[in-house]
Amino acid sequence: MRIGILSYPMLFQREGGLQVQVRETVAALNHLDASMSAELVDPARQKLSDFDVIHVFSAFNGNFRVVESAVELGLPVVLSPLVSPTWNRNAGFRARVADRLAGRICSYNLQTSYAQTKRALQLADLVIALGEAEREAIINGFLTDRAKIRVFPNGISRQFFTAKGELFRHRTGIVGPFVLAVGAVSSYKNQLGLARALEGSELPLVMIGPVAREEHDYLQSILKSPWARWLGALDHEDPLLASAYAAASVVALPSQGEIFPLSVLEALAAGTPVVMTQDSALQLEGSETMLRKVAWNDQAGQRDAIVGLASRPPERTSVQSMVEQFTWQRVASQVAACYRELVPAKAA
């Protein structure tokens, strides 16, 4: 079985959770079964019709056209949409009203991103959500049939489970307690709010992640704090990244919204507790002592949660046990079962 993997054209021009998800899924699928071959499709050089199944990652950035093309060719389509859990019935209703108004104003020569996402979800044969919150958002916000949605959380690369903090401390000279924020530096990720929340706590903030040109001023605003430090971007496979997670007292992700953030899973795999935004699809039963969720704009709540975890850290092995089931091999076996389910159905 030949599986074609696609997303939007500029996907790999930056680094983030989706890029890791795509690469790790492809690699795990190709190690799973000799009869199965997964590869990233180059639409300029390859035809969709050369593949048995098309798997599209992200329902945004024009990817609905990929889904449409595959469906027109009679190919089964799996869609990993990455829908924000903030979508609910009210948000979906407002978006549909706005879409109709925009259509009337422009003589229906304009499609909103909501309409494009909704079409991709409706056309796909199977939809893979990363958690229950995303599944409910797909159903309630985009009126998608519940029966065709599967829930498969992301995996975690093994190097994070075995990481030690010594490498990071030796390379950076940071020896005391600190809070780590991993991800693109931007107002959406809210590192400035985090820096302000940590003022006076004696917990310095260390940031790892890329900075877009338009966010340089934002970065400089953060670095005005003598307690904030930016180490630049690191490759996902760089041992220094895994070591940073292990060395940190707390990992913080106070962004305005997340779907199923890999940085949180990786931090827990390294044995480090996390404080993150409450607007997320990530749900881990029994994780209250090591994973705290706080509103992205609640600086006092963030500070209290971070200081509390840093002063009374949970046992590292118990933190790791919360996520030991999240492997890319498990993800690959679940996704492969979807492919096998679809191919006979289409052939019939």
Coordinates of C-alpha atoms in Angstrom, one line a residue:
M1 CA 0.0 0.0 0.0
R2 CA 1.4 3.4 -1.0
I3 CA 0.4 6.3 1.2
G4 CA 0.8 9.9 0.0
I5 CA 1.4 12.5 2.8
L6 CA 0.6 16.2 2.0
S7 CA 0.2 19.5 3.8
Y8 CA 0.6 23.1 2.7
P9 CA 3.6 24.0 0.5
M10 CA 5.5 26.1 3.0
L11 CA 5.2 23.6 5.9
F12 CA 8.9 22.7 6.2
Q13 CA 10.2 26.3 5.9
R14 CA 9.8 26.5 9.7
E15 CA 9.9 24.2 12.6
G16 CA 7.1 23.3 15.0
G17 CA 4.8 20.6 16.2
L18 CA 3.1 19.9 12.9
Q19 CA 6.5 19.4 11.2
V20 CA 7.5 17.0 13.9
Q21 CA 4.2 15.2 13.7
V22 CA 4.5 14.7 9.9
R23 CA 8.1 13.5 9.9
E24 CA 7.7 11.2 12.9
T25 CA 4.4 9.7 11.5
V26 CA 6.0 9.0 8.1
A27 CA 9.1 7.4 9.7
A28 CA 7.0 5.2 12.1
L29 CA 4.7 4.1 9.2
N30 CA 7.7 3.0 7.2
H31 CA 9.1 1.0 10.1
L32 CA 5.8 -0.6 10.8
D33 CA 5.1 -2.9 7.9
A34 CA 7.1 -3.8 4.8
S35 CA 3.9 -3.9 2.7
M36 CA 3.3 -0.2 3.5
S37 CA 5.2 2.8 2.1
A38 CA 4.5 6.3 3.2
E39 CA 6.1 9.4 1.6
L40 CA 5.8 13.1 1.4
V41 CA 4.2 14.0 -2.0
D42 CA 5.7 16.6 -4.3
P43 CA 2.7 17.8 -6.2
A44 CA 4.9 19.4 -8.9
R45 CA 6.5 16.0 -9.7
Q46 CA 4.1 13.4 -8.6
K47 CA 0.4 12.5 -9.2
L48 CA -2.0 11.8 -6.5
S49 CA -3.3 8.9 -8.6
D50 CA 0.0 7.1 -8.0
F51 CA -1.0 6.5 -4.4
D52 CA -3.5 4.2 -2.7
V53 CA -4.4 6.6 0.2
I54 CA -3.9 10.3 0.7
H55 CA -3.3 11.6 4.2
V56 CA -3.6 15.4 4.5
F57 CA -2.2 17.2 7.6
S58 CA -4.0 20.5 8.5
A59 CA -7.3 21.5 7.1
F60 CA -6.1 25.1 6.6
N61 CA -3.9 27.1 4.2
G62 CA -5.7 25.9 1.1
N63 CA -5.4 22.2 1.9
F64 CA -9.1 21.7 1.1
R65 CA -8.0 21.7 -2.6
V66 CA -5.8 18.7 -2.0
V67 CA -8.8 16.9 -0.4
E68 CA -11.0 17.9 -3.3
S69 CA -8.5 16.6 -5.9
A70 CA -8.1 13.3 -4.2
V71 CA -11.8 12.8 -3.9
E72 CA -12.3 13.6 -7.5
L73 CA -9.8 10.9 -8.4
G74 CA -11.7 8.4 -6.2
L75 CA -8.9 8.1 -3.7
P76 CA -9.6 7.5 0.0
V77 CA -8.6 10.5 2.1
V78 CA -7.5 10.7 5.8
L79 CA -7.5 14.2 7.3
S80 CA -5.6 15.3 10.4
P81 CA -7.2 18.8 10.6
L82 CA -5.6 20.4 13.7
V83 CA -8.8 22.2 14.7
S84 CA -8.5 24.5 17.7
P85 CA -10.6 23.3 20.7
T86 CA -12.0 26.8 21.0
W87 CA -14.5 26.0 18.2
N88 CA -17.9 25.3 19.7
R89 CA -21.5 25.5 18.5
N90 CA -21.7 29.3 19.0
A91 CA -18.4 29.9 17.2
G92 CA -19.5 27.7 14.3
F93 CA -22.8 29.4 14.0
R94 CA -21.2 32.8 13.9
A95 CA -18.7 31.7 11.3
R96 CA -21.4 30.2 9.1
V97 CA -23.4 33.5 9.3
A98 CA -20.3 35.5 8.4
D99 CA -19.6 33.1 5.5
R100 CA -23.0 33.6 4.1
L101 CA -22.8 37.4 4.4
A102 CA -19.4 37.5 2.8
G103 CA -20.7 35.4 -0.1
R104 CA -23.6 37.7 -0.7
I105 CA -21.4 40.8 -0.6
C106 CA -19.0 39.3 -3.1
S107 CA -21.5 37.5 -5.3
Y108 CA -20.2 34.2 -3.9
N109 CA -16.8 34.7 -5.4
L110 CA -15.2 34.6 -2.0
Q111 CA -14.8 31.6 0.4
T112 CA -13.9 32.1 4.1
S113 CA -11.3 29.9 5.7
Y114 CA -14.1 28.5 7.8
A115 CA -15.9 27.3 4.7
Q116 CA -12.8 25.8 3.3
T117 CA -12.0 23.9 6.5
K118 CA -15.6 22.7 6.8
R119 CA -15.5 21.4 3.2
A120 CA -12.2 19.5 3.8
L121 CA -13.8 17.9 6.9
Q122 CA -16.9 16.9 5.1
L123 CA -15.1 15.4 2.0
A124 CA -12.5 13.4 4.0
D125 CA -13.3 9.7 4.5
L126 CA -11.8 9.6 8.0
V127 CA -10.8 12.4 10.3
I128 CA -8.1 12.0 13.0
A129 CA -8.4 14.2 16.1
L130 CA -5.5 14.5 18.6
G131 CA -7.8 14.5 21.6
E132 CA -11.4 14.5 22.8
A133 CA -11.5 18.3 22.9
E134 CA -10.5 18.5 19.3
R135 CA -13.1 15.9 18.3
E136 CA -15.9 17.9 20.0
A137 CA -14.7 21.1 18.2
I138 CA -14.8 19.3 14.9
I139 CA -18.3 18.1 15.5
N140 CA -19.8 21.2 17.1
G141 CA -17.9 23.9 15.3
F142 CA -17.9 22.3 11.8
L143 CA -21.0 20.0 11.9
T144 CA -18.9 16.9 11.1
D145 CA -20.2 13.4 11.4
R146 CA -19.0 11.9 14.6
A147 CA -18.8 8.4 13.2
K148 CA -15.9 9.2 10.9
I149 CA -13.7 10.7 13.6
R150 CA -10.9 8.8 15.3
V151 CA -8.9 10.1 18.3
F152 CA -5.2 9.3 18.2
P153 CA -2.9 11.4 20.3
N154 CA 0.6 12.3 19.1
G155 CA 3.7 10.4 20.0
I156 CA 6.9 11.4 21.8
S157 CA 10.4 10.7 20.5
R158 CA 12.4 8.4 22.8
Q159 CA 15.3 10.8 23.4
F160 CA 13.1 12.9 25.7
F161 CA 12.5 10.0 28.1
T162 CA 16.3 9.4 28.5
A163 CA 17.4 13.1 28.6
K164 CA 19.6 14.4 31.4
G165 CA 20.1 18.0 32.3
E166 CA 23.9 18.0 32.6
L167 CA 24.5 18.7 28.9
F168 CA 22.4 21.8 28.9
R169 CA 23.9 23.1 32.1
H170 CA 27.5 22.5 30.8
R171 CA 26.8 24.2 27.5
T172 CA 24.9 27.3 28.8
G173 CA 26.3 27.8 32.3
I174 CA 22.8 27.9 33.7
V175 CA 23.0 26.0 37.0
G176 CA 20.1 27.1 39.1
P177 CA 16.3 26.7 38.9
F178 CA 14.7 28.2 35.8
V179 CA 11.5 28.2 33.8
L180 CA 11.7 27.0 30.2
A181 CA 9.5 28.1 27.3
V182 CA 9.9 26.2 24.0
G183 CA 8.3 27.4 20.8
A184 CA 8.2 30.2 18.3
V185 CA 8.6 33.6 20.1
S186 CA 5.4 35.5 19.4
S187 CA 2.6 37.5 21.0
Y188 CA 0.4 34.4 20.4
K189 CA 2.7 32.2 22.5
N190 CA 2.7 35.0 25.1
Q191 CA 6.3 34.8 26.4
L192 CA 6.1 38.5 27.4
G193 CA 3.1 37.8 29.7
L194 CA 5.1 34.9 31.1
A195 CA 8.2 37.1 31.8
R196 CA 6.0 39.6 33.6
A197 CA 4.3 36.8 35.6
L198 CA 7.8 35.6 36.8
E199 CA 9.0 39.1 37.9
G200 CA 10.2 38.9 41.5
S201 CA 9.9 35.1 41.7
E202 CA 13.7 34.5 41.4
L203 CA 13.0 32.1 38.6
P204 CA 14.7 33.2 35.4
L205 CA 13.0 32.5 32.0
V206 CA 14.9 30.7 29.3
M207 CA 13.4 30.7 25.8
I208 CA 14.2 28.3 23.0
G209 CA 12.5 28.8 19.6
P210 CA 12.6 30.7 16.3
V211 CA 11.6 34.4 16.0
A212 CA 10.0 35.7 12.8
R213 CA 11.2 39.1 11.5
E214 CA 7.9 40.8 12.5
E215 CA 8.4 39.5 16.1
H216 CA 11.9 40.9 16.7
D217 CA 10.5 43.9 18.6
Y218 CA 8.4 41.6 20.7
L219 CA 11.5 39.6 21.6
Q220 CA 13.3 42.8 22.6
S221 CA 10.5 43.7 24.9
I222 CA 10.9 40.3 26.6
L223 CA 14.7 40.7 26.9
K224 CA 14.3 44.0 28.7
S225 CA 13.8 41.8 31.8
P226 CA 17.2 40.9 33.3
W227 CA 15.7 37.5 34.2
A228 CA 14.9 36.6 30.6
R229 CA 17.3 34.8 28.2
W230 CA 16.8 33.6 24.6
L231 CA 18.9 30.8 23.3
G232 CA 17.7 30.8 19.7
A233 CA 16.1 27.9 17.8
L234 CA 17.2 24.3 18.2
D235 CA 16.5 21.3 15.9
H236 CA 14.0 18.9 17.3
E237 CA 16.7 16.1 17.2
D238 CA 19.3 18.2 18.9
P239 CA 20.3 16.6 22.3
L240 CA 20.5 20.0 23.8
L241 CA 16.8 20.5 23.4
A242 CA 16.0 17.3 25.3
S243 CA 18.6 18.2 27.9
A244 CA 17.0 21.6 28.4
Y245 CA 13.6 20.0 29.2
A246 CA 15.3 17.8 31.8
A247 CA 17.3 20.7 33.3
A248 CA 14.3 23.0 33.7
S249 CA 12.4 23.3 37.0
V250 CA 9.1 24.0 35.1
V251 CA 8.2 24.2 31.5
A252 CA 5.6 26.9 30.6
L253 CA 3.4 27.3 27.6
P254 CA 1.0 30.2 28.3
S255 CA -0.1 30.7 24.7
Q256 CA -3.6 31.8 23.7
G257 CA -4.5 28.4 22.4
E258 CA -3.0 25.0 21.7
I259 CA -4.3 21.8 20.1
F260 CA -2.1 19.0 21.3
P261 CA 1.3 20.6 22.1
L262 CA 4.3 18.3 21.6
S263 CA 6.4 20.6 23.8
V264 CA 4.2 19.7 26.8
L265 CA 4.5 16.0 26.1
E266 CA 8.2 16.2 25.6
A267 CA 8.7 18.1 28.9
L268 CA 6.7 15.5 30.8
A269 CA 8.7 12.7 29.1
A270 CA 11.8 14.4 30.4
G271 CA 10.3 14.3 33.9
T272 CA 9.6 18.1 34.2
P273 CA 6.2 19.5 35.3
V274 CA 4.3 21.9 33.1
V275 CA 2.1 25.0 33.4
M276 CA 0.2 25.6 30.2
T277 CA -2.8 27.4 28.7
Q278 CA -6.2 26.0 29.6
D279 CA -7.3 26.3 25.9
S280 CA -6.0 23.0 24.7
A281 CA -7.1 19.6 23.6
L282 CA -4.5 17.9 25.7
Q283 CA -6.1 16.0 28.6
L284 CA -4.2 13.6 30.9
E285 CA -6.2 11.9 33.6
G286 CA -4.7 12.2 37.0
S287 CA -2.0 14.7 36.0
E288 CA -3.1 17.6 38.3
T289 CA 0.1 17.4 40.4
M290 CA 2.4 17.8 37.4
L291 CA 0.4 19.6 34.7
R292 CA -1.4 22.8 35.7
K293 CA -3.7 24.6 33.2
V294 CA -4.2 28.4 33.6
A295 CA -5.8 31.0 31.4
W296 CA -3.3 32.5 29.0
N297 CA -3.8 36.0 30.4
D298 CA -3.9 35.1 34.1
Q299 CA -0.4 36.2 35.1
A300 CA -1.1 35.8 38.8
G301 CA -2.4 32.2 38.3
Q302 CA 0.6 31.3 36.1
R303 CA 3.0 32.6 38.7
D304 CA 1.3 30.7 41.6
A305 CA 1.3 27.5 39.5
I306 CA 4.9 27.8 38.4
V307 CA 6.2 28.7 41.9
G308 CA 4.2 25.9 43.4
L309 CA 5.6 23.3 41.1
A310 CA 9.2 24.6 41.3
S311 CA 9.1 24.6 45.1
R312 CA 7.5 21.2 45.4
P313 CA 8.4 19.3 42.3
P314 CA 6.7 15.9 41.7
E315 CA 8.9 12.8 41.4
R316 CA 10.5 12.7 38.0
T317 CA 9.6 9.1 37.3
S318 CA 6.0 9.7 38.2
V319 CA 5.9 12.6 35.7
Q320 CA 7.3 10.4 33.0
S321 CA 4.9 7.6 33.6
M322 CA 2.0 9.9 32.7
V323 CA 3.1 9.9 29.0
E324 CA 5.0 6.6 28.6
Q325 CA 2.2 5.3 26.4
F326 CA 2.6 8.1 23.8
T327 CA 4.9 6.5 21.2
W328 CA 5.1 7.2 17.5
Q329 CA 5.0 3.4 16.9
R330 CA 1.5 3.3 18.5
V331 CA 0.4 6.3 16.4
A332 CA 1.6 4.5 13.3
S333 CA -0.3 1.3 14.0
Q334 CA -3.5 3.2 14.7
V335 CA -3.2 5.3 11.5
A336 CA -2.3 2.2 9.5
A337 CA -5.5 0.5 10.6
C338 CA -7.4 3.5 9.2
Y339 CA -5.7 3.1 5.8
R340 CA -6.5 -0.6 5.7
E341 CA -10.1 0.1 6.6
L342 CA -10.4 2.6 3.7
V343 CA -8.7 0.8 0.9
P344 CA -11.0 -2.3 0.8
A345 CA -14.0 -0.1 1.2
K346 CA -13.0 2.0 -1.8
A347 CA -12.2 -1.1 -3.8
A348 CA -15.6 -2.5 -3.2

